mmCIF file of C-alpha atoms in Angstrom:
data_model
loop_
_atom_site.group_PDB
_atom_site.id
_atom_site.type_symbol
_atom_site.label_atom_id
_atom_site.label_comp_id
_atom_site.label_asym_id
_atom_site.label_seq_id
_atom_site.Cartn_x
_atom_site.Cartn_y
_atom_site.Cartn_z
ATOM 1 C CA MET A 43 -81.435 -39.054 48.066
ATOM 2 C CA THR A 44 -81.974 -38.456 51.768
ATOM 3 C CA ALA A 45 -80.977 -34.663 53.487
ATOM 4 C CA HIS A 46 -78.830 -35.430 56.143
ATOM 5 C CA LEU A 47 -79.828 -32.136 57.460
ATOM 6 C CA ARG A 48 -82.675 -30.283 58.461
ATOM 7 C CA ILE A 49 -83.615 -27.513 59.797
ATOM 8 C CA VAL A 50 -85.715 -27.204 62.523
ATOM 9 C CA ARG A 51 -86.494 -23.717 63.057
ATOM 10 C CA GLY A 52 -85.253 -20.412 61.962
ATOM 11 C CA ASP A 53 -85.080 -19.190 57.998
ATOM 12 C CA ALA A 54 -80.913 -20.110 57.258
ATOM 13 C CA THR A 55 -79.740 -18.340 53.882
ATOM 14 C CA ALA A 56 -77.743 -20.993 51.314
ATOM 15 C CA GLU A 57 -74.183 -19.319 53.616
ATOM 16 C CA GLU A 58 -74.963 -20.152 56.236
ATOM 17 C CA ILE A 59 -76.436 -24.170 55.368
ATOM 18 C CA ALA A 60 -72.940 -23.900 53.157
ATOM 19 C CA ALA A 61 -70.909 -22.536 56.179
ATOM 20 C CA LEU A 62 -72.059 -25.498 58.208
ATOM 21 C CA VAL A 63 -71.373 -28.231 55.772
ATOM 22 C CA ALA A 64 -67.946 -27.381 55.604
ATOM 23 C CA VAL A 65 -67.410 -27.525 59.448
ATOM 24 C CA VAL A 66 -69.483 -30.679 60.018
ATOM 25 C CA ALA A 67 -67.148 -32.195 57.279
ATOM 26 C CA THR A 68 -64.299 -30.847 58.229
ATOM 27 C CA ARG A 69 -64.783 -32.511 61.655
ATOM 28 C CA HIS A 70 -65.935 -36.093 60.408
ATOM 29 C CA ALA A 71 -62.604 -35.587 58.053
ATOM 30 C CA GLN A 72 -60.644 -35.110 61.225
ATOM 31 C CA ALA A 73 -62.120 -37.758 63.608
ATOM 32 C CA GLU A 74 -61.328 -40.735 60.306
ATOM 33 C CA ARG A 75 -57.762 -39.630 60.574
ATOM 34 C CA PRO A 76 -55.661 -42.965 61.826
ATOM 35 C CA ALA A 77 -53.350 -41.689 64.688
ATOM 36 C CA GLU A 78 -49.617 -41.562 63.412
ATOM 37 C CA PRO A 79 -47.510 -44.609 65.806
ATOM 38 C CA LYS A 80 -45.345 -43.889 68.090
ATOM 39 C CA ASN A 81 -41.308 -43.873 67.220
ATOM 40 C CA GLU A 82 -40.422 -44.692 70.852
ATOM 41 C CA SER A 83 -36.996 -46.469 69.382
ATOM 42 C CA TRP A 84 -34.453 -43.932 71.543
ATOM 43 C CA ARG A 85 -36.438 -45.755 74.947
ATOM 44 C CA ASN A 86 -35.763 -49.758 73.616
ATOM 45 C CA PRO A 87 -32.765 -50.728 76.018
ATOM 46 C CA ALA A 88 -31.821 -53.419 73.456
ATOM 47 C CA ARG A 89 -30.469 -50.482 71.443
ATOM 48 C CA ALA A 90 -27.616 -49.775 73.901
ATOM 49 C CA MET A 91 -26.163 -53.052 73.641
ATOM 50 C CA ARG A 92 -23.220 -54.678 71.789
ATOM 51 C CA LYS A 93 -24.099 -56.268 68.532
ATOM 52 C CA PRO A 94 -22.685 -59.742 68.300
ATOM 53 C CA LEU A 95 -18.682 -60.046 67.079
ATOM 54 C CA ALA A 96 -18.014 -61.951 64.598
ATOM 55 C CA PRO A 97 -14.147 -64.190 64.068
ATOM 56 C CA GLY A 98 -12.118 -62.576 62.221
ATOM 57 C CA LYS A 99 -8.807 -60.084 61.575
ATOM 58 C CA SER A 100 -8.501 -57.355 64.576
ATOM 59 C CA ALA A 101 -11.417 -59.054 66.212
ATOM 60 C CA TRP A 102 -9.662 -58.875 68.991
ATOM 61 C CA ARG A 103 -9.108 -55.066 69.005
ATOM 62 C CA ASN A 104 -12.807 -54.234 68.233
ATOM 63 C CA SER A 105 -13.566 -56.604 71.439
ATOM 64 C CA VAL A 106 -12.833 -53.737 74.057
ATOM 65 C CA LEU A 107 -14.635 -51.065 71.814
ATOM 66 C CA PRO A 108 -18.420 -49.979 72.045
#
């Protein structure tokens, strides 16, 4: 087993070492989290386009409605 942390100077207590390990582990876990994809569908200009018209009953009425 190899040590990933080494105390170079001073005399750290067990509580101080535990606090340091908790901070380093938390920062490492936050760095690995992937970025969430942004939902920017409201900016898509295709959203304002009308859907294709289907032939059938009342198709002429639907042709003038948005």
